[in-house]
């Protein structure tokens, strides 16, 4: 059990997932939230790529759990800046893992569906990764470092939904932003498949797994079901009752290859067999989670 006196360090906590993880853990224990980008008052500044800063920070806050979320998540940026991507997404994990190993601490690492090559239609926890992009390769190298620890947990997340208007950098907000500027036609790819992952459910899964000390395991942290990017865009347009006004055009990845040039697997569909065994209530259908997220998102805009 995690108690009021426990101390949890959360890196990269200023991002989409960090928002939800912070909310869950501040209710139950002391939280030491950090990020390279101090975008809210409750964050300390910590660059995980600096081994010196990581060692100094963790020695100061003396956590008994570490949740490592920090990563460069912009796939195109990673393609263009591979050294920085590896320094953050791989060496950053090593810096954190060194401290965790020395102090025999549990380290929970968030990996990604992007470590698979997309040749299969869907991926379970035992499938062999074969990342295509710099982002995927650097995250998988980080995963291997985390897995080497005696008390590690790896959760591979699907397409992230969360963070709201201020923090969501991904697909849902990209579509909403286009709707907000009054676009009449959206071009959305039909040839990329995945499983969305709702940050609030994932944060609860993180808590559940740490509370039950389910170390040494790999989980797939994603909603139930799968979809294409096109399906998600159509669901968003429908939610805002804009289906009569906005045309969602089906395109292939070729159409957007200039903008989204990082290699992306055809399928990032995750089956969450292990998570369903332990916490089926945290693997809700992606459409239910998307609606809940859009409701929260709209409240924040108004
Ligand atoms: N977003 C997705 O679709 C997705 C899918 C699967 C798995 N994941 C994984 O989930 C975890 C959480 O990501 P997220 O979705 O919350 O994305 P996010 O919003 O980009 O959050 C990551 C946070 O880490 C910060 N960061 C970047 N470099 C850092 C450094 N050197 N030191 C400390 N912090 C640093 C980022 O700051 P900046 O904003 O300044 O870069 C950002 O605040 C990551 O490990 C990511 O790889 C994400």
PDB file of C-alpha atoms in Angstrom, residues 69-181:
ATOM      1  CA  UNK A  69       7.340   9.976 -17.593  1.00  0.00           C
ATOM      2  CA  UNK A  70       9.935  12.409 -18.986  1.00  0.00           C
ATOM      3  CA  UNK A  71      10.493  11.993 -22.713  1.00  0.00           C
ATOM      4  CA  UNK A  72      10.788  13.875 -25.960  1.00  0.00           C
ATOM      5  CA  UNK A  73       7.508  12.803 -27.532  1.00  0.00           C
ATOM      6  CA  UNK A  74       7.465  14.795 -30.776  1.00  0.00           C
ATOM      7  CA  UNK A  75       8.359  12.145 -33.332  1.00  0.00           C
ATOM      8  CA  UNK A  76       9.434  14.570 -36.054  1.00  0.00           C
ATOM      9  CA  UNK A  77      11.635  16.488 -33.579  1.00  0.00           C
ATOM     10  CA  UNK A  78      13.247  13.183 -32.545  1.00  0.00           C
ATOM     11  CA  UNK A  79      13.952  12.277 -36.199  1.00  0.00           C
ATOM     12  CA  UNK A  80      15.681  15.625 -36.690  1.00  0.00           C
ATOM     13  CA  UNK A  81      17.502  15.616 -33.319  1.00  0.00           C
ATOM     14  CA  UNK A  82      18.471  11.986 -32.658  1.00  0.00           C
ATOM     15  CA  UNK A  83      21.232  12.818 -30.162  1.00  0.00           C
ATOM     16  CA  UNK A  84      18.840  14.829 -28.026  1.00  0.00           C
ATOM     17  CA  UNK A  85      16.192  12.111 -28.345  1.00  0.00           C
ATOM     18  CA  UNK A  86      18.585   9.418 -27.082  1.00  0.00           C
ATOM     19  CA  UNK A  87      19.971  11.714 -24.370  1.00  0.00           C
ATOM     20  CA  UNK A  88      16.442  12.183 -22.993  1.00  0.00           C
ATOM     21  CA  UNK A  89      14.586   8.981 -23.849  1.00  0.00           C
ATOM     22  CA  UNK A  90      17.417   6.521 -23.227  1.00  0.00           C
ATOM     23  CA  UNK A  91      20.169   8.135 -21.133  1.00  0.00           C
ATOM     24  CA  UNK A  92      17.459   9.837 -19.052  1.00  0.00           C
ATOM     25  CA  UNK A  93      16.139   6.406 -18.045  1.00  0.00           C
ATOM     26  CA  UNK A  94      19.673   5.222 -17.228  1.00  0.00           C
ATOM     27  CA  UNK A  95      20.223   8.234 -14.959  1.00  0.00           C
ATOM     28  CA  UNK A  96      17.003   7.525 -13.076  1.00  0.00           C
ATOM     29  CA  UNK A  97      17.607   3.748 -13.044  1.00  0.00           C
ATOM     30  CA  UNK A  98      21.081   4.193 -11.513  1.00  0.00           C
ATOM     31  CA  UNK A  99      19.525   5.820  -8.465  1.00  0.00           C
ATOM     32  CA  UNK A 100      16.672   3.285  -8.316  1.00  0.00           C
ATOM     33  CA  UNK A 101      19.123   0.378  -8.436  1.00  0.00           C
ATOM     34  CA  UNK A 102      21.386   1.850  -5.781  1.00  0.00           C
ATOM     35  CA  UNK A 103      18.440   2.358  -3.413  1.00  0.00           C
ATOM     36  CA  UNK A 104      16.433  -0.737  -4.471  1.00  0.00           C
ATOM     37  CA  UNK A 105      13.440   1.415  -5.428  1.00  0.00           C
ATOM     38  CA  UNK A 106      10.475   0.589  -7.644  1.00  0.00           C
ATOM     39  CA  UNK A 107      10.721   2.380 -10.991  1.00  0.00           C
ATOM     40  CA  UNK A 108       7.687   2.626 -13.217  1.00  0.00           C
ATOM     41  CA  UNK A 109       8.535   3.491 -16.814  1.00  0.00           C
ATOM     42  CA  UNK A 110       6.091   4.489 -19.537  1.00  0.00           C
ATOM     43  CA  UNK A 111       7.010   2.967 -22.870  1.00  0.00           C
ATOM     44  CA  UNK A 112       5.033   3.181 -26.092  1.00  0.00           C
ATOM     45  CA  UNK A 113       3.166   1.185 -28.717  1.00  0.00           C
ATOM     46  CA  UNK A 114       5.615   2.865 -31.119  1.00  0.00           C
ATOM     47  CA  UNK A 115       8.270   0.245 -30.301  1.00  0.00           C
ATOM     48  CA  UNK A 116       6.518  -2.221 -32.636  1.00  0.00           C
ATOM     49  CA  UNK A 117       6.985  -2.289 -36.407  1.00  0.00           C
ATOM     50  CA  UNK A 118       3.283  -2.528 -37.272  1.00  0.00           C
ATOM     51  CA  UNK A 119       3.621  -5.673 -39.388  1.00  0.00           C
ATOM     52  CA  UNK A 120       1.142  -7.492 -37.161  1.00  0.00           C
ATOM     53  CA  UNK A 121      -2.451  -6.293 -36.772  1.00  0.00           C
ATOM     54  CA  UNK A 122      -2.197  -6.107 -32.971  1.00  0.00           C
ATOM     55  CA  UNK A 123       0.420  -6.511 -30.279  1.00  0.00           C
ATOM     56  CA  UNK A 124       0.304  -8.265 -26.924  1.00  0.00           C
ATOM     57  CA  UNK A 125       2.788  -7.941 -24.073  1.00  0.00           C
ATOM     58  CA  UNK A 126       4.904 -10.871 -25.335  1.00  0.00           C
ATOM     59  CA  UNK A 127       5.359  -9.664 -28.924  1.00  0.00           C
ATOM     60  CA  UNK A 128       8.899  -8.727 -29.917  1.00  0.00           C
ATOM     61  CA  UNK A 129       9.508  -4.995 -30.451  1.00  0.00           C
ATOM     62  CA  UNK A 130      11.167  -3.733 -33.612  1.00  0.00           C
ATOM     63  CA  UNK A 131      10.939   0.080 -33.587  1.00  0.00           C
ATOM     64  CA  UNK A 132      11.093   2.043 -36.846  1.00  0.00           C
ATOM     65  CA  UNK A 133      11.569   5.649 -35.740  1.00  0.00           C
ATOM     66  CA  UNK A 134      14.180   7.458 -33.649  1.00  0.00           C
ATOM     67  CA  UNK A 135      11.481   8.058 -31.042  1.00  0.00           C
ATOM     68  CA  UNK A 136      10.545   4.353 -30.965  1.00  0.00           C
ATOM     69  CA  UNK A 137      14.167   3.200 -30.893  1.00  0.00           C
ATOM     70  CA  UNK A 138      15.155   5.609 -28.130  1.00  0.00           C
ATOM     71  CA  UNK A 139      12.095   4.655 -26.038  1.00  0.00           C
ATOM     72  CA  UNK A 140      12.721   0.926 -26.499  1.00  0.00           C
ATOM     73  CA  UNK A 141      16.359   1.352 -25.442  1.00  0.00           C
ATOM     74  CA  UNK A 142      14.972   3.107 -22.343  1.00  0.00           C
ATOM     75  CA  UNK A 143      12.522   0.265 -21.761  1.00  0.00           C
ATOM     76  CA  UNK A 144      15.348  -2.297 -21.771  1.00  0.00           C
ATOM     77  CA  UNK A 145      17.246  -0.290 -19.155  1.00  0.00           C
ATOM     78  CA  UNK A 146      14.159  -0.066 -16.941  1.00  0.00           C
ATOM     79  CA  UNK A 147      13.371  -3.787 -17.359  1.00  0.00           C
ATOM     80  CA  UNK A 148      16.804  -4.672 -16.044  1.00  0.00           C
ATOM     81  CA  UNK A 149      15.935  -3.379 -12.551  1.00  0.00           C
ATOM     82  CA  UNK A 150      14.692  -5.765  -9.862  1.00  0.00           C
ATOM     83  CA  UNK A 151      11.643  -3.626  -9.062  1.00  0.00           C
ATOM     84  CA  UNK A 152      10.666  -2.254 -12.448  1.00  0.00           C
ATOM     85  CA  UNK A 153       7.281  -1.921 -14.097  1.00  0.00           C
ATOM     86  CA  UNK A 154       6.936  -1.096 -17.790  1.00  0.00           C
ATOM     87  CA  UNK A 155       3.638   0.159 -19.147  1.00  0.00           C
ATOM     88  CA  UNK A 156       3.466   0.595 -22.900  1.00  0.00           C
ATOM     89  CA  UNK A 157       0.923   3.302 -23.590  1.00  0.00           C
ATOM     90  CA  UNK A 158      -1.217   3.666 -26.693  1.00  0.00           C
ATOM     91  CA  UNK A 159      -2.299   6.879 -28.432  1.00  0.00           C
ATOM     92  CA  UNK A 160      -2.403   9.344 -25.551  1.00  0.00           C
ATOM     93  CA  UNK A 161      -5.612  11.304 -24.914  1.00  0.00           C
ATOM     94  CA  UNK A 162      -5.438  13.828 -22.095  1.00  0.00           C
ATOM     95  CA  UNK A 163      -3.937  17.032 -20.780  1.00  0.00           C
ATOM     96  CA  UNK A 164      -6.709  19.339 -22.025  1.00  0.00           C
ATOM     97  CA  UNK A 165      -6.393  22.489 -24.141  1.00  0.00           C
ATOM     98  CA  UNK A 166      -3.172  23.637 -22.449  1.00  0.00           C
ATOM     99  CA  UNK A 167      -1.147  20.412 -22.466  1.00  0.00           C
ATOM    100  CA  UNK A 168      -2.534  18.088 -25.133  1.00  0.00           C
ATOM    101  CA  UNK A 169       0.036  18.040 -27.966  1.00  0.00           C
ATOM    102  CA  UNK A 170      -1.415  15.087 -29.764  1.00  0.00           C
ATOM    103  CA  UNK A 171      -4.127  14.069 -32.201  1.00  0.00           C
ATOM    104  CA  UNK A 172      -7.295  15.043 -30.291  1.00  0.00           C
ATOM    105  CA  UNK A 173      -6.153  18.620 -29.695  1.00  0.00           C
ATOM    106  CA  UNK A 174      -4.781  18.892 -33.235  1.00  0.00           C
ATOM    107  CA  UNK A 175      -8.254  18.074 -34.569  1.00  0.00           C
ATOM    108  CA  UNK A 176     -10.006  20.407 -32.087  1.00  0.00           C
ATOM    109  CA  UNK A 177      -7.660  23.266 -32.989  1.00  0.00           C
ATOM    110  CA  UNK A 178      -8.641  22.881 -36.642  1.00  0.00           C
ATOM    111  CA  UNK A 179     -12.329  22.902 -35.697  1.00  0.00           C
ATOM    112  CA  UNK A 180     -11.777  26.028 -33.576  1.00  0.00           C
ATOM    113  CA  UNK A 181     -10.398  28.005 -36.525  1.00  0.00           C
TER     114      UNK A 181
END
